[in-house]
């Protein structure tokens, strides 16, 4: 394995040596130190020399690892402000109530986690007492990404300061009654407390980076100055194995996000055992973050270790700490002093001599209890260093013991993540350790009591005074009383009503053209946040580059190669477009930050994120769920949609299922518009619902998913008549009848209803013509703009009927009286239109593009999946033949005629 501390070849090595004699002298000096004082002393001097060079601005490769000791030595720690004893009592009450809450709930079998907060208590409490800014002061306060499994500790603190009561705590993980507490940070379930969902591990760190970046975006664009806000992300060392956890580290460093701090609780344990049993996770993370350009602060050892380090005159202790793997550190946590003397100190003669100077109690204090993350003074020093560091984000690697203060049955045990309760005797031991005034008689019928010093106690007054000084309670989510955004000028939407005439236009281009008009709106244009993952030219958005600019905190420090062109690549510090590069996950994190700015910062922003539809829901559906939990608002646009419209790209580009995945998200309103005017109606309605005047009982905390296509086709004029806009919004309207389409059919001709969505409506229209001209069948064509909204409405109607209310699903109302059977077709798997089958009174059949995509022309792909116009004709004839309205031989004849 390559030594991470070895100096790697650099450009300097390629330069000629101007003074070989001087170089030889330096090398000889190093050799002499190694010979006389040993290689460890030589290595020590080299590391200190490199650190001095770095501090002096001399360009040399940085060390990726430092010794396994605290970054801030005890002698350099600032004093802890406030009242440390009072803060210790507050933390003790919170530890107790967090454990009591989970234990009391365990009798109902609802679960919960005790050990995580026990290890991280001081990481949170120090922040709440001294650093985390609330929302009642100036600006927006800080943004806190709380580790999901630590939620009982946050609830315990809210209980202590009066924001929750015992009834709330007793309903932890029991929400259906209305007063319960969600298991983890879920804003949708507890919107006055939680801001950010974090327990889908990996998404918290990714979102925190893009939230810090979006804060800078708002400031640089002049929307709101949030430069005083700091983003804190509390993470687990095991969580850092999720690829999303480290996916954007380079972005944070590149953009110098010193408004961001990661606090990684390094208790060395994941859910089933050690994070790095045979290695050292702290050292690995340090190298990873330092290599990415972050400032790293290690807070590993508590003050009890000061004596040991003072005795380490040879560096033997530091070397041994680097050698011992994490799983062995955990083992020391559970073994007696004799074992530690033999296994740890006995590995080196110098350490064996040191151990003779240490009592068993001292050894156990160090190896069982004393960790940097368990001491407020050391955590305070790390936090202070983080917020004062400029030019780069900071990660704090805080070593703790999982299950700290919960007793020998919990601390560092591999199974402690699944251990949900303490016995009464264990609680009494914990009480004595924490020094809490809880009597044995308070344990009634074996039930552990909650503890509270009283609403007017010194502890509660101190807690509330500290929070008042920092800007109010935290965490807290605020729903600001924002005035509805004014509706954009109707002209932007009405321009699509007349159609495109003889010009062929893809619906992707129609959407982009609409956005171009909307971002020019004087009232709301600046609030649009266009987000694209390096495919702007694919979607025809390059014309927005020079007019809106691409956001970059550095502006444009170069002359773009296409500067002499009209649509040149323009970056700007106040740029409006977020062009993220090839990262759907990063783009979604952008979208989440922008879509929730109305709550986080009191500023309504209108994000639209346009992406290859295949690489949106399929790749980042977990983040879409996070978006729904966080009550985000905005427009997701799946471009180059459908299984057959993206010619030649093949299986991994052909989307035949994103509306199915989208339909599983309760906050997503999914539309598959066929025509440009439908897009205009849907976007106008979305702006009204999410940002304008909401109707009574209407949920504004939704987001829209529109699928748009890259196939250039004629865009018809909007049909005349009442209810067209309502039908577009609700999901279905009749586009034309056989008669209005101008085809000639007999008065008593068999009739069928063709329902199409997206690009498939064009196959239905062609089939309408073929059915009339070649088979004497009258077909009416319907545009199904949203299968999922039709289903949602029908399910609500079913629920109303069970409550005794009379309500007919909209899809049944719309199709009432329509003659003949119904045949539905889309460019997606049949499951998409089949969502509404049970509520259609007519005979139902559907066509879709099921299976894997393939590379070919659009025509060939549609023939392959059996969804082209001729296939629609054959399916329609078969449906009519089953009803006895066509001869069965017509189906065979049609198959042969069309070569199917």
PDB file of N, CA and C in Angstrom, residues 420-469:
ATOM      1  N   UNK A 420     -33.067  -1.407  22.042  1.00  0.00           N
ATOM      2  CA  UNK A 420     -34.106  -0.368  22.097  1.00  0.00           C
ATOM      3  C   UNK A 420     -34.479   0.078  23.508  1.00  0.00           C
ATOM      4  N   UNK A 421     -33.913  -0.538  24.526  1.00  0.00           N
ATOM      5  CA  UNK A 421     -34.367  -0.153  25.867  1.00  0.00           C
ATOM      6  C   UNK A 421     -33.308  -0.480  26.905  1.00  0.00           C
ATOM      7  N   UNK A 422     -33.445   0.187  28.046  1.00  0.00           N
ATOM      8  CA  UNK A 422     -32.646  -0.089  29.232  1.00  0.00           C
ATOM      9  C   UNK A 422     -33.547  -0.701  30.301  1.00  0.00           C
ATOM     10  N   UNK A 423     -32.978  -1.522  31.154  1.00  0.00           N
ATOM     11  CA  UNK A 423     -33.729  -2.021  32.292  1.00  0.00           C
ATOM     12  C   UNK A 423     -33.812  -0.928  33.356  1.00  0.00           C
ATOM     13  N   UNK A 424     -34.679  -1.164  34.343  1.00  0.00           N
ATOM     14  CA  UNK A 424     -34.800  -0.204  35.437  1.00  0.00           C
ATOM     15  C   UNK A 424     -33.466  -0.052  36.165  1.00  0.00           C
ATOM     16  N   UNK A 425     -32.780  -1.163  36.401  1.00  0.00           N
ATOM     17  CA  UNK A 425     -31.491  -1.089  37.090  1.00  0.00           C
ATOM     18  C   UNK A 425     -30.482  -0.314  36.253  1.00  0.00           C
ATOM     19  N   UNK A 426     -30.492  -0.494  34.926  1.00  0.00           N
ATOM     20  CA  UNK A 426     -29.573   0.255  34.071  1.00  0.00           C
ATOM     21  C   UNK A 426     -29.886   1.742  34.100  1.00  0.00           C
ATOM     22  N   UNK A 427     -31.163   2.083  34.167  1.00  0.00           N
ATOM     23  CA  UNK A 427     -31.531   3.494  34.275  1.00  0.00           C
ATOM     24  C   UNK A 427     -31.049   4.084  35.604  1.00  0.00           C
ATOM     25  N   UNK A 428     -31.144   3.309  36.656  1.00  0.00           N
ATOM     26  CA  UNK A 428     -30.698   3.823  37.955  1.00  0.00           C
ATOM     27  C   UNK A 428     -29.182   4.045  37.953  1.00  0.00           C
ATOM     28  N   UNK A 429     -28.458   3.142  37.298  1.00  0.00           N
ATOM     29  CA  UNK A 429     -27.009   3.337  37.180  1.00  0.00           C
ATOM     30  C   UNK A 429     -26.708   4.583  36.354  1.00  0.00           C
ATOM     31  N   UNK A 430     -27.471   4.768  35.279  1.00  0.00           N
ATOM     32  CA  UNK A 430     -27.298   5.943  34.437  1.00  0.00           C
ATOM     33  C   UNK A 430     -27.624   7.212  35.219  1.00  0.00           C
ATOM     34  N   UNK A 431     -28.676   7.163  36.029  1.00  0.00           N
ATOM     35  CA  UNK A 431     -29.061   8.305  36.864  1.00  0.00           C
ATOM     36  C   UNK A 431     -27.933   8.716  37.800  1.00  0.00           C
ATOM     37  N   UNK A 432     -27.327   7.714  38.415  1.00  0.00           N
ATOM     38  CA  UNK A 432     -26.248   8.009  39.355  1.00  0.00           C
ATOM     39  C   UNK A 432     -25.037   8.578  38.627  1.00  0.00           C
ATOM     40  N   UNK A 433     -24.751   8.044  37.445  1.00  0.00           N
ATOM     41  CA  UNK A 433     -23.621   8.541  36.660  1.00  0.00           C
ATOM     42  C   UNK A 433     -23.838   9.987  36.248  1.00  0.00           C
ATOM     43  N   UNK A 434     -25.068  10.314  35.868  1.00  0.00           N
ATOM     44  CA  UNK A 434     -25.380  11.669  35.404  1.00  0.00           C
ATOM     45  C   UNK A 434     -25.683  12.624  36.555  1.00  0.00           C
ATOM     46  N   UNK A 435     -25.892  12.090  37.742  1.00  0.00           N
ATOM     47  CA  UNK A 435     -26.167  12.941  38.899  1.00  0.00           C
ATOM     48  C   UNK A 435     -27.525  13.602  38.848  1.00  0.00           C
ATOM     49  N   UNK A 436     -28.538  12.885  38.384  1.00  0.00           N
ATOM     50  CA  UNK A 436     -29.876  13.463  38.257  1.00  0.00           C
ATOM     51  C   UNK A 436     -30.712  13.196  39.512  1.00  0.00           C
ATOM     52  N   UNK A 437     -31.516  14.167  39.932  1.00  0.00           N
ATOM     53  CA  UNK A 437     -32.331  14.016  41.145  1.00  0.00           C
ATOM     54  C   UNK A 437     -33.636  13.257  40.863  1.00  0.00           C
ATOM     55  N   UNK A 438     -33.493  12.000  40.488  1.00  0.00           N
ATOM     56  CA  UNK A 438     -34.653  11.144  40.226  1.00  0.00           C
ATOM     57  C   UNK A 438     -34.653  10.042  41.278  1.00  0.00           C
ATOM     58  N   UNK A 439     -35.757   9.918  42.002  1.00  0.00           N
ATOM     59  CA  UNK A 439     -35.833   8.980  43.120  1.00  0.00           C
ATOM     60  C   UNK A 439     -36.236   7.582  42.648  1.00  0.00           C
ATOM     61  N   UNK A 440     -35.863   6.567  43.419  1.00  0.00           N
ATOM     62  CA  UNK A 440     -36.286   5.204  43.107  1.00  0.00           C
ATOM     63  C   UNK A 440     -37.808   5.110  43.063  1.00  0.00           C
ATOM     64  N   UNK A 441     -38.458   5.874  43.921  1.00  0.00           N
ATOM     65  CA  UNK A 441     -39.927   5.815  43.988  1.00  0.00           C
ATOM     66  C   UNK A 441     -40.594   6.399  42.733  1.00  0.00           C
ATOM     67  N   UNK A 442     -39.814   7.115  41.927  1.00  0.00           N
ATOM     68  CA  UNK A 442     -40.382   7.658  40.690  1.00  0.00           C
ATOM     69  C   UNK A 442     -40.592   6.580  39.628  1.00  0.00           C
ATOM     70  N   UNK A 443     -39.965   5.428  39.833  1.00  0.00           N
ATOM     71  CA  UNK A 443     -40.146   4.314  38.893  1.00  0.00           C
ATOM     72  C   UNK A 443     -41.405   3.550  39.306  1.00  0.00           C
ATOM     73  N   UNK A 444     -42.530   3.900  38.743  1.00  0.00           N
ATOM     74  CA  UNK A 444     -43.812   3.316  39.134  1.00  0.00           C
ATOM     75  C   UNK A 444     -44.123   2.142  38.208  1.00  0.00           C
ATOM     76  N   UNK A 445     -44.371   0.974  38.834  1.00  0.00           N
ATOM     77  CA  UNK A 445     -44.693  -0.239  38.085  1.00  0.00           C
ATOM     78  C   UNK A 445     -43.646  -0.553  37.016  1.00  0.00           C
ATOM     79  N   UNK A 446     -42.393  -0.293  37.369  1.00  0.00           N
ATOM     80  CA  UNK A 446     -41.315  -0.607  36.442  1.00  0.00           C
ATOM     81  C   UNK A 446     -41.186   0.326  35.257  1.00  0.00           C
ATOM     82  N   UNK A 447     -41.941   1.428  35.294  1.00  0.00           N
ATOM     83  CA  UNK A 447     -41.908   2.393  34.183  1.00  0.00           C
ATOM     84  C   UNK A 447     -40.889   3.486  34.482  1.00  0.00           C
ATOM     85  N   UNK A 448     -39.980   3.719  33.530  1.00  0.00           N
ATOM     86  CA  UNK A 448     -38.996   4.766  33.722  1.00  0.00           C
ATOM     87  C   UNK A 448     -39.683   6.128  33.601  1.00  0.00           C
ATOM     88  N   UNK A 449     -39.426   7.050  34.508  1.00  0.00           N
ATOM     89  CA  UNK A 449     -40.073   8.362  34.425  1.00  0.00           C
ATOM     90  C   UNK A 449     -39.291   9.296  33.505  1.00  0.00           C
ATOM     91  N   UNK A 450     -40.001  10.277  32.953  1.00  0.00           N
ATOM     92  CA  UNK A 450     -39.315  11.388  32.319  1.00  0.00           C
ATOM     93  C   UNK A 450     -38.780  12.302  33.415  1.00  0.00           C
ATOM     94  N   UNK A 451     -37.733  13.041  33.085  1.00  0.00           N
ATOM     95  CA  UNK A 451     -37.172  13.964  34.062  1.00  0.00           C
ATOM     96  C   UNK A 451     -37.229  15.389  33.561  1.00  0.00           C
ATOM     97  N   UNK A 452     -37.605  16.300  34.445  1.00  0.00           N
ATOM     98  CA  UNK A 452     -37.667  17.718  34.082  1.00  0.00           C
ATOM     99  C   UNK A 452     -37.404  18.542  35.331  1.00  0.00           C
ATOM    100  N   UNK A 453     -36.463  19.465  35.284  1.00  0.00           N
ATOM    101  CA  UNK A 453     -36.148  20.250  36.487  1.00  0.00           C
ATOM    102  C   UNK A 453     -37.185  21.314  36.811  1.00  0.00           C
ATOM    103  N   UNK A 454     -38.171  21.531  35.930  1.00  0.00           N
ATOM    104  CA  UNK A 454     -39.186  22.548  36.164  1.00  0.00           C
ATOM    105  C   UNK A 454     -39.085  23.690  35.165  1.00  0.00           C
ATOM    106  N   UNK A 455     -40.237  24.208  34.759  1.00  0.00           N
ATOM    107  CA  UNK A 455     -40.274  25.236  33.720  1.00  0.00           C
ATOM    108  C   UNK A 455     -39.526  26.497  34.120  1.00  0.00           C
ATOM    109  N   UNK A 456     -39.423  26.758  35.439  1.00  0.00           N
ATOM    110  CA  UNK A 456     -38.737  27.965  35.901  1.00  0.00           C
ATOM    111  C   UNK A 456     -37.398  27.629  36.549  1.00  0.00           C
ATOM    112  N   UNK A 457     -36.876  26.467  36.260  1.00  0.00           N
ATOM    113  CA  UNK A 457     -35.617  26.035  36.873  1.00  0.00           C
ATOM    114  C   UNK A 457     -34.442  26.784  36.256  1.00  0.00           C
ATOM    115  N   UNK A 458     -33.319  26.814  36.952  1.00  0.00           N
ATOM    116  CA  UNK A 458     -32.126  27.465  36.382  1.00  0.00           C
ATOM    117  C   UNK A 458     -31.710  26.841  35.045  1.00  0.00           C
ATOM    118  N   UNK A 459     -31.863  25.511  34.928  1.00  0.00           N
ATOM    119  CA  UNK A 459     -31.471  24.846  33.683  1.00  0.00           C
ATOM    120  C   UNK A 459     -32.301  25.337  32.500  1.00  0.00           C
ATOM    121  N   UNK A 460     -33.628  25.377  32.687  1.00  0.00           N
ATOM    122  CA  UNK A 460     -34.500  25.789  31.590  1.00  0.00           C
ATOM    123  C   UNK A 460     -34.293  27.266  31.274  1.00  0.00           C
ATOM    124  N   UNK A 461     -34.152  28.091  32.300  1.00  0.00           N
ATOM    125  CA  UNK A 461     -33.906  29.513  32.043  1.00  0.00           C
ATOM    126  C   UNK A 461     -32.601  29.705  31.270  1.00  0.00           C
ATOM    127  N   UNK A 462     -31.581  28.981  31.663  1.00  0.00           N
ATOM    128  CA  UNK A 462     -30.282  29.094  30.984  1.00  0.00           C
ATOM    129  C   UNK A 462     -30.413  28.655  29.523  1.00  0.00           C
ATOM    130  N   UNK A 463     -31.063  27.518  29.319  1.00  0.00           N
ATOM    131  CA  UNK A 463     -31.237  27.012  27.953  1.00  0.00           C
ATOM    132  C   UNK A 463     -31.953  28.051  27.090  1.00  0.00           C
ATOM    133  N   UNK A 464     -33.038  28.598  27.608  1.00  0.00           N
ATOM    134  CA  UNK A 464     -33.828  29.545  26.825  1.00  0.00           C
ATOM    135  C   UNK A 464     -33.090  30.867  26.618  1.00  0.00           C
ATOM    136  N   UNK A 465     -32.308  31.263  27.608  1.00  0.00           N
ATOM    137  CA  UNK A 465     -31.515  32.492  27.439  1.00  0.00           C
ATOM    138  C   UNK A 465     -30.452  32.311  26.365  1.00  0.00           C
ATOM    139  N   UNK A 466     -29.816  31.147  26.356  1.00  0.00           N
ATOM    140  CA  UNK A 466     -28.801  30.896  25.328  1.00  0.00           C
ATOM    141  C   UNK A 466     -29.456  30.902  23.941  1.00  0.00           C
ATOM    142  N   UNK A 467     -30.615  30.273  23.824  1.00  0.00           N
ATOM    143  CA  UNK A 467     -31.275  30.245  22.515  1.00  0.00           C
ATOM    144  C   UNK A 467     -31.766  31.634  22.112  1.00  0.00           C
ATOM    145  N   UNK A 468     -32.229  32.406  23.061  1.00  0.00           N
ATOM    146  CA  UNK A 468     -32.658  33.772  22.740  1.00  0.00           C
ATOM    147  C   UNK A 468     -31.481  34.592  22.226  1.00  0.00           C
ATOM    148  N   UNK A 469     -30.320  34.409  22.841  1.00  0.00           N
ATOM    149  CA  UNK A 469     -29.139  35.154  22.410  1.00  0.00           C
ATOM    150  C   UNK A 469     -28.696  34.748  21.010  1.00  0.00           C
TER     151      UNK A 469
END
